[in-house]
Coordinates of C-alpha atoms and ligand atoms in Angstrom, one line a residue:
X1 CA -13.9 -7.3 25.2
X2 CA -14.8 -4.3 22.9
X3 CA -17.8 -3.0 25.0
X4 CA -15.9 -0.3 26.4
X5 CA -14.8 1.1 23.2
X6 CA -17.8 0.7 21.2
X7 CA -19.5 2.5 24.2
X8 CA -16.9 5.7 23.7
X9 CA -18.2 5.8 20.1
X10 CA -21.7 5.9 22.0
X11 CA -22.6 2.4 20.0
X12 CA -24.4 -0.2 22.5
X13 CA -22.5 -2.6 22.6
X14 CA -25.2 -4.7 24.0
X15 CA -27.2 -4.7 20.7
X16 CA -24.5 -4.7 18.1
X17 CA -23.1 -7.9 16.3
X18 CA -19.2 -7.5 15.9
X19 CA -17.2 -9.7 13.3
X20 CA -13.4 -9.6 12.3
X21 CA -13.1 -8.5 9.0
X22 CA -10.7 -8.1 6.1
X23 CA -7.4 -9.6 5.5
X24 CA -4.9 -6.8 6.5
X25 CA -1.7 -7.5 8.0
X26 CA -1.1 -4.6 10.2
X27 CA -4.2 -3.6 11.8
X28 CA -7.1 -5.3 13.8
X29 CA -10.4 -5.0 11.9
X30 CA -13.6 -5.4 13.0
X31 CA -17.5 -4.9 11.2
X32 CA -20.2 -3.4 13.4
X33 CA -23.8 -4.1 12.8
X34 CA -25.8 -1.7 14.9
X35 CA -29.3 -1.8 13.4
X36 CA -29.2 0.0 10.5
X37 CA -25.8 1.4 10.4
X38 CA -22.6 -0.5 9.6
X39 CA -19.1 0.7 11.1
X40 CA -15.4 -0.4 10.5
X41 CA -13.6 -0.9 14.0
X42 CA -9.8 -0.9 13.7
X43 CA -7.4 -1.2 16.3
X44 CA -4.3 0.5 15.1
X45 CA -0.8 -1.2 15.4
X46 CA 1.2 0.9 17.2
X47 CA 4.0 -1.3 17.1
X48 CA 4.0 0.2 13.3
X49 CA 2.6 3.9 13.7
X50 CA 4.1 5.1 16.9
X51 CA 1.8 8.2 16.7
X52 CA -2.0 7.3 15.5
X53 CA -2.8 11.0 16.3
X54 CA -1.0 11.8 13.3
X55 CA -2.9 9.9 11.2
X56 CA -5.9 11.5 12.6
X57 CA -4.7 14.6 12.6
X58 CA -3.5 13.9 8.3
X59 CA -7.1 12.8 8.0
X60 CA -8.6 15.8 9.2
X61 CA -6.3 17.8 7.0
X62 CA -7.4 16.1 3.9
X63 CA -11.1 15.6 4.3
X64 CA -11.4 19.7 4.9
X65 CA -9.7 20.5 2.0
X66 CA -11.9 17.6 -0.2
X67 CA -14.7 18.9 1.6
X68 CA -13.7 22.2 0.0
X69 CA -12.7 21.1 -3.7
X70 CA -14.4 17.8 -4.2
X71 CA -17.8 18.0 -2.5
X72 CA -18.8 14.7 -3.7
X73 CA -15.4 12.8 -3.9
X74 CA -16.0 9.4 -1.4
X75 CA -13.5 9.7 1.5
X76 CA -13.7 7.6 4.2
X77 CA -12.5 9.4 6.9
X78 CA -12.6 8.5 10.8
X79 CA -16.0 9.2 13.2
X80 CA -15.6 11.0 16.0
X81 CA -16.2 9.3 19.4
X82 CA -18.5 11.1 22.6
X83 CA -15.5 13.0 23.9
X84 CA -14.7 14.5 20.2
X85 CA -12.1 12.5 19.9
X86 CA -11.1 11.0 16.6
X87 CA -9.4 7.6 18.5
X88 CA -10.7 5.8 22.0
X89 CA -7.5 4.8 24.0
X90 CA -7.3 1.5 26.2
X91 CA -4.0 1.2 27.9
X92 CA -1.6 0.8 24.8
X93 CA -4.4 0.3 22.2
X94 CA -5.8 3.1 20.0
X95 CA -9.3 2.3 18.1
X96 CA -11.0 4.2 15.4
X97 CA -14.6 3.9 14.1
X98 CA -15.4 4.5 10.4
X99 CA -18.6 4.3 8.3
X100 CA -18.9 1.1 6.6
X101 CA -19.5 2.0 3.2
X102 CA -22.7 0.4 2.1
X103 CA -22.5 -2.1 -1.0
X104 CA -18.8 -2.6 -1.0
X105 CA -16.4 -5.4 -1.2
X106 CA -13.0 -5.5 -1.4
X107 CA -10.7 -8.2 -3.6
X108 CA -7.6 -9.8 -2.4
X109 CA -6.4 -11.1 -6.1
X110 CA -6.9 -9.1 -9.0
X111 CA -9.1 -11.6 -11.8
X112 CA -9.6 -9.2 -14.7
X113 CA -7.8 -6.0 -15.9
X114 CA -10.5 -4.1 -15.5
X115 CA -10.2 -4.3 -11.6
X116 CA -6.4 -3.1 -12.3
X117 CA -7.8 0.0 -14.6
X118 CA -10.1 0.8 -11.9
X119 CA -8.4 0.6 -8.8
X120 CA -5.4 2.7 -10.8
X121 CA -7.9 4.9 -11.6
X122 CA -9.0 5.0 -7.9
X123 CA -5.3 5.8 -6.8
X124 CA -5.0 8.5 -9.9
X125 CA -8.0 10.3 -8.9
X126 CA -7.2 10.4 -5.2
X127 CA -3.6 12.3 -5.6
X128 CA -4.5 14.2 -8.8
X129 CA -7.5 15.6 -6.8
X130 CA -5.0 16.7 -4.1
X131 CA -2.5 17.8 -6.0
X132 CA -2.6 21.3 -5.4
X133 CA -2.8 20.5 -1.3
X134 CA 0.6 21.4 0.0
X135 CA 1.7 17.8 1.2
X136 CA 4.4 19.4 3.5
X137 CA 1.8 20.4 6.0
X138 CA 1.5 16.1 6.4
X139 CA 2.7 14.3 9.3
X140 CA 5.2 11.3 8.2
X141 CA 3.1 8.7 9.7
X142 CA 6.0 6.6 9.1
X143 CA 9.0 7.9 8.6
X144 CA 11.2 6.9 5.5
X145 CA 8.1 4.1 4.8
X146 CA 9.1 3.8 1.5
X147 CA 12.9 5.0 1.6
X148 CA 14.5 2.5 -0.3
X149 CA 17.8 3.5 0.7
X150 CA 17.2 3.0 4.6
X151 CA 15.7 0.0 4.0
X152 CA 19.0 -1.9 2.3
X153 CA 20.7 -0.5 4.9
X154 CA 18.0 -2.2 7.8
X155 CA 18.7 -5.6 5.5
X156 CA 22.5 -4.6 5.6
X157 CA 22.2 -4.6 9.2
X158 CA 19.8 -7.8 10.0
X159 CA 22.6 -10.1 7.9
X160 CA 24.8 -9.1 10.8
X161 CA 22.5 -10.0 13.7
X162 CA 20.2 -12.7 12.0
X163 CA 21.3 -16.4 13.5
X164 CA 22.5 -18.8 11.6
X165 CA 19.9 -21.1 10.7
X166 CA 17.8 -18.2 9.3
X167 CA 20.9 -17.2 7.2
X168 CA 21.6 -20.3 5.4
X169 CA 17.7 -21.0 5.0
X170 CA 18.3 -17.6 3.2
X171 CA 21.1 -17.7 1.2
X172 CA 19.7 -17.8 -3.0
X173 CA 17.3 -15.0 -1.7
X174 CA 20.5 -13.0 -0.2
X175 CA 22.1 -13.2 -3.3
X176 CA 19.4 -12.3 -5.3
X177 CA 18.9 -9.2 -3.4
X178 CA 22.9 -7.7 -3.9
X179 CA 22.5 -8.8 -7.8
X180 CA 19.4 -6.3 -8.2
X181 CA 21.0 -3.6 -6.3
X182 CA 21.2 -1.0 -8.7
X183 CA 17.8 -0.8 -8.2
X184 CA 18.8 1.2 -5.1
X185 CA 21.2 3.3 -7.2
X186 CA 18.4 4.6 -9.4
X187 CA 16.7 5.3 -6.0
X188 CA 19.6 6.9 -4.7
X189 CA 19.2 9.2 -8.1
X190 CA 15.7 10.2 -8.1
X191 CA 15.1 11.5 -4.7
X192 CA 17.7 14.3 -5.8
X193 CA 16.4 15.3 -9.1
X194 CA 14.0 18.4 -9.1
X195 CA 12.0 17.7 -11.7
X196 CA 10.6 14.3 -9.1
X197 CA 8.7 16.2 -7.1
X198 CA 6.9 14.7 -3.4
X199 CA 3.2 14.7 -3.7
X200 CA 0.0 13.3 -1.7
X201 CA 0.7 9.6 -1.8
X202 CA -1.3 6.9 -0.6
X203 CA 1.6 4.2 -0.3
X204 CA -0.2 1.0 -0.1
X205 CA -2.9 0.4 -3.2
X206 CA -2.5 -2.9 -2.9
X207 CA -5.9 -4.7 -4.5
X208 CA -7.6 -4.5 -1.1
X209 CA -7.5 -1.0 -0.3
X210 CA -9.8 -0.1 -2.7
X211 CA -13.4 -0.7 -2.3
X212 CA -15.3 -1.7 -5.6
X213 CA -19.4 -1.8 -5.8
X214 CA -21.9 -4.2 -6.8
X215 CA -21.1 -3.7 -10.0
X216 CA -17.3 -3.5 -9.9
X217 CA -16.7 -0.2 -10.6
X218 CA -14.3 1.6 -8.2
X219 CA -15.7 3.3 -5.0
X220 CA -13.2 5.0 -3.2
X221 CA -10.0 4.0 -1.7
X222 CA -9.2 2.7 1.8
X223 CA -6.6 2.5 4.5
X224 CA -5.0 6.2 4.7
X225 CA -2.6 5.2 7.6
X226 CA 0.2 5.6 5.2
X227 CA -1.0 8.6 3.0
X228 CA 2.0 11.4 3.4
X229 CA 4.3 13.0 1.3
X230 CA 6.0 10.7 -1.1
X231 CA 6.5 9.7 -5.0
X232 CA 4.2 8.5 -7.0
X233 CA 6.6 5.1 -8.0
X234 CA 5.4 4.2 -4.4
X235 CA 1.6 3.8 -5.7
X236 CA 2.3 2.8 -9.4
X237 CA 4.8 0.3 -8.0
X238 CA 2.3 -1.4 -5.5
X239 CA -0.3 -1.8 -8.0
X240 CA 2.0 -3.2 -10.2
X241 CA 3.5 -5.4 -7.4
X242 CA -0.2 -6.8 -6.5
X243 CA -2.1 -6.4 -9.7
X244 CA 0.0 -7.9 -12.7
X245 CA 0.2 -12.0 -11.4
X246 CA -3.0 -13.7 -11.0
X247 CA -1.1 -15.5 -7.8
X248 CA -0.6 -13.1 -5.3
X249 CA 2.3 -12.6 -2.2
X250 CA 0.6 -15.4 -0.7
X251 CA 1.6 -18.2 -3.1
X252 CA 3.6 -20.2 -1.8
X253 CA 3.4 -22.3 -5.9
X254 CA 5.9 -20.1 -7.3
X255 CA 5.2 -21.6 -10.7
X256 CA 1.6 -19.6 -10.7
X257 CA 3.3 -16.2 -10.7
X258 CA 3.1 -14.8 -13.9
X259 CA 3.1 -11.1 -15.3
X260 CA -0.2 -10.6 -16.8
X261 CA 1.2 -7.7 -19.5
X262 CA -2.8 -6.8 -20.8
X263 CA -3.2 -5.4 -17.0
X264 CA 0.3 -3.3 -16.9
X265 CA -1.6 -1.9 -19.6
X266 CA -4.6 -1.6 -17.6
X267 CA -2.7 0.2 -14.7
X268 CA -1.4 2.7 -17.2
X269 CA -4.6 4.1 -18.6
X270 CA -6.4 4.0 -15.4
X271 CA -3.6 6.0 -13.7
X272 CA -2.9 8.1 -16.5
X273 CA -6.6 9.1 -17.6
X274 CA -6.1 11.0 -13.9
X275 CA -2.4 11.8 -13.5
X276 CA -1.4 12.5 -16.8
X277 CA -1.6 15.9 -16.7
X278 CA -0.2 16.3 -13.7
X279 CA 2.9 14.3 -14.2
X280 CA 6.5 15.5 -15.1
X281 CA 7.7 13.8 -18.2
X282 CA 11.3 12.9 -15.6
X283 CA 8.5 11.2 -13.6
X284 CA 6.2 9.5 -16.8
X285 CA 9.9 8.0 -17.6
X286 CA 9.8 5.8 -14.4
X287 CA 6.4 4.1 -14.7
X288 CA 7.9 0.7 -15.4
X289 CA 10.8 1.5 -13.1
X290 CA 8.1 1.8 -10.2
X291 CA 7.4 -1.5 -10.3
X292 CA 11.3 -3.1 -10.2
X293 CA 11.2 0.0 -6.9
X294 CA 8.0 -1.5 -5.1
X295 CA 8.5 -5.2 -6.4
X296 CA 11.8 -5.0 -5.1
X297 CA 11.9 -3.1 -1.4
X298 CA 8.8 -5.5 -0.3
X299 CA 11.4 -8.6 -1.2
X300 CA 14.0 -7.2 0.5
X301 CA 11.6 -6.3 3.4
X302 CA 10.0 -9.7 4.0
X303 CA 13.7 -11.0 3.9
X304 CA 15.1 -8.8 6.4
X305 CA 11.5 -9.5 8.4
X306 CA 12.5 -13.4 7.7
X307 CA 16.0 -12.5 9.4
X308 CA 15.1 -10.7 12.3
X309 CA 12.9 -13.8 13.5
X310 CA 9.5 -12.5 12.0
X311 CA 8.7 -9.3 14.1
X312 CA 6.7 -7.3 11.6
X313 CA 4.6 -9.0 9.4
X314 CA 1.6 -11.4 10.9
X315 CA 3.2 -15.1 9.8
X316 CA 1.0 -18.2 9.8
X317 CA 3.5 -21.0 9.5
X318 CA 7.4 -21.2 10.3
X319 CA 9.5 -19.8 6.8
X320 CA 6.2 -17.7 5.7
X321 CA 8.3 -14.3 5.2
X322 CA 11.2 -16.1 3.4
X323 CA 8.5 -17.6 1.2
X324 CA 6.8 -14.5 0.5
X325 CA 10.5 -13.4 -0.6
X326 CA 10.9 -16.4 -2.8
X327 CA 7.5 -15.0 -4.1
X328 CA 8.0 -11.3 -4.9
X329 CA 11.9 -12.0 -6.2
X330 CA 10.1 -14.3 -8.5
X331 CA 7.7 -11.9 -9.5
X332 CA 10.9 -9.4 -10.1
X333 CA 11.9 -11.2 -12.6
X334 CA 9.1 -12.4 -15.0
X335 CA 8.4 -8.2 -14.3
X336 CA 12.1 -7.4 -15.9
X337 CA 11.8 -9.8 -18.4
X338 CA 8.5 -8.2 -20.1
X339 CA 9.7 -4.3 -19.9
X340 CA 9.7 -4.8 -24.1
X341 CA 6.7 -6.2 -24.0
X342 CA 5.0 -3.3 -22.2
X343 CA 6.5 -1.0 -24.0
X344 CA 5.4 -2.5 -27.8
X345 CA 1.7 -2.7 -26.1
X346 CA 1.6 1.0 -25.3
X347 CA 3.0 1.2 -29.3
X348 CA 6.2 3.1 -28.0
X349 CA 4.6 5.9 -27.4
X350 CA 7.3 5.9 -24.3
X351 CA 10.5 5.3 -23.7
X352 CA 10.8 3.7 -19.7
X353 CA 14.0 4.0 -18.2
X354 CA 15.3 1.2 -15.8
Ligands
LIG401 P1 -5.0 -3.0 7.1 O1 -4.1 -1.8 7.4 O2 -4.8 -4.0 8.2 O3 -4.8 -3.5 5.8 P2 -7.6 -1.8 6.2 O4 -7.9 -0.4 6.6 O5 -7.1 -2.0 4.8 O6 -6.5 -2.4 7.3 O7 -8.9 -2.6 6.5 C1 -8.9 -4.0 6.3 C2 -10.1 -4.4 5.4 O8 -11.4 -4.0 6.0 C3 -10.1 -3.8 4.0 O9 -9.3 -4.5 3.1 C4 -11.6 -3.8 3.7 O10 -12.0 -5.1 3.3 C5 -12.3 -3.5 5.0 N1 -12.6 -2.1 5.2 C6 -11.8 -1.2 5.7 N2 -12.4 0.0 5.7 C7 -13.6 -0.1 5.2 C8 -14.7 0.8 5.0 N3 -14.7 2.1 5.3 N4 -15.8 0.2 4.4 C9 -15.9 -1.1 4.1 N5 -14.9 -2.0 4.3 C10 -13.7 -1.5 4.8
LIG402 C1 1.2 -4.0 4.8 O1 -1.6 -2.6 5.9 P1 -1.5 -3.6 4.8 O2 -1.7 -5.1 5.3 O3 -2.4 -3.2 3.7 C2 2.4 -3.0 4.8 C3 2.7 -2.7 3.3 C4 3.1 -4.0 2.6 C5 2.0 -5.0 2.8 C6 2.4 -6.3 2.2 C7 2.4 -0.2 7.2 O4 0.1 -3.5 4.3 O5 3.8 -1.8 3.3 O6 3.3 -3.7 1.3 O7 1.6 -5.2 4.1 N1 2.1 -1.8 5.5 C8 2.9 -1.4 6.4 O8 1.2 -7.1 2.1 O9 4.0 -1.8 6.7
LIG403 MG1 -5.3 -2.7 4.0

């Protein structure tokens, strides 16, 4: 079914061995083993990013300028295919090929801090490296992705239209959702203050887009679909979404989600020992708030995903988005609860706002 495209990328498809791969939720990923040489296939969801050409043409941006300033920096960027095109287009489907980057593996669950430190360190190192790169010449490859505002009012607005059973099946998680609203408010806040400025963000640095060696030291990081202008809460806030409980999105045992406070820790030196300089102290403020931000908005967007009748996110079994709700409001709360305890294990050297 994938001779054609493998063909555009001038691979034969005759003598390669093709597997699904990974466990993402938006795209279609595929490993090519053509002799030697390893590939990533992806089929992009365009269902999600309406134009894949801007993520091409983001990639492009960045790898020149990288190219430029950090000659040896590991950036996974997209091959071209026979006609010099960076995606092969079948009817409604776009594909990309990258290198598959020898000796890697990725982890779906954090086990030890030092995967949070490195991974943070990754996602440090990847925006502090591009932080003189003018993010404004980036493409929103989704607009308002992580615009917390928009998305209360897409929840706002699937309450209205969501049927009935859905609703009531819903209802603790509904209320959980207007209780933490000022969440928002700070949101609301933040995007006007100056001194919080939009830089090169990846946007999802969940555990698995980060590719760790043999060793386990961090290689590079993966899936740039969503890097665009942003602020850094987005990235701190994911890690601290995936990296903190030992149980992750998945679980549907609430009881085994727990806020590991030795790798909040972890995530702070990591990302600092890259971003620290870089940061404004308005922004070094909200590292604790990132979390409630990220934690939060992917809640409130697996309910409103739960309400619409499951049209986003890939589901496996009937109720699996309002579980993964139940699972990331539960995480909200041990993360709330251990703001003081954070804060005494980084000696109170900082004071986090809320
Ligand atoms: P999704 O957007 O669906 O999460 P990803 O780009 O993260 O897709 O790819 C899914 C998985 O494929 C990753 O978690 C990783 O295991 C693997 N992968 C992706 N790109 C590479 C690469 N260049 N080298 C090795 N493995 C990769
Ligand atoms: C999606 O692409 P993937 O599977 O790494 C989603 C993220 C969510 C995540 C939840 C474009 O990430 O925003 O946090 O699932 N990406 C998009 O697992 O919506
Ligand atoms: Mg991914």
């Amino acid at each position: 079914m994938l001779t054609n495209i493998l063909n555009a990328f001038g691979l034969n498809a005759d003598s390669t061995a093709v597997e699904p791969f990974g466990s993402g939720l938006i795209n279609n990923t595929w490993k090519i083993l053509a002799g030697d040489n390893a590939y990533i296939l992806q089929r992009i969801n365009t269902n999600v990013f309406k134009s894949p050409q801007d993520i091409a043409d983001n990639l492009v941006l960045l790898q020149d300028y990288l190219h430029k300033t950090a000659p040896g920096y590991l950036f996974p960027a997209p091959l071209l295919a026979l006609d010099r095109q960076y995606l092969v287009i079948d009817g409604d489907d776009n594909y990309r090929l990258l290198p598959f980057i020898k000796n890697s593996h990725t982890v779906d669950v954090v086990t030890q801090s030092a995967e949070a430190y490195e991974a943070a360190k990754q996602f440090g190192k990847f925006s502090r490296l591009l932080n003189d790169f003018d993010a404004g010449q980036l493409k929103y490859t989704l607009p308002d992705f992580h615009n917390l505002n928009l998305r209360v009012d897409q929840f706002r607005s699937a309450l209205k239209t969501a049927d009935a059973e859905r609703l009531n099946k819903a209802a603790i998680e509904i209320k959980a959702i207007e209780e933490y609203i000022d969440i928002a408010n700070t949101y609301r806040q933040l995007v006007n203050n100056r001194e919080i400025p939009l830089r090169v963000i990846h946007h999802d640095t969940k555990i698995n887009n980060v590719l760790f060696n043999a060793d386990d030291k961090g290689l590079c990081v993966i899936d740039l679909d969503t890097v665009m202008p942003g602020y850094y809460i987005s990235d701190v806030g994911d890690m601290m979404r995936t990296y903190l409980s030992p149980a992750n999105e998945e679980e549907q045992n609430l009881a085994k989600i727990h806020v590991r406070e030795d790798h909040f820790v972890a995530i702070y030196k990591g990302y600092m020992e890259e971003m620290g300089e870089v940061l404004t102290p308005a922004e070094k403020a909200l590292f604790f708030y990132a979390g409630k931000f990220m934690i939060y908005m992917q809640a409130m967007r697996f309910l409103t995903d739960h309400l619409n009748g499951d049209i986003y996110y890939q589901t496996k079994y009937a109720g699996h988005n309002l579980l993964r709700a139940q699972n990331q409001l539960t995480l909200l709360n041990k993360y709330m609860a251990a703001k003081a305890k954070f804060e005494q294990l980084l000696d109170n050297q900082i004071q986090f706002i809320d």
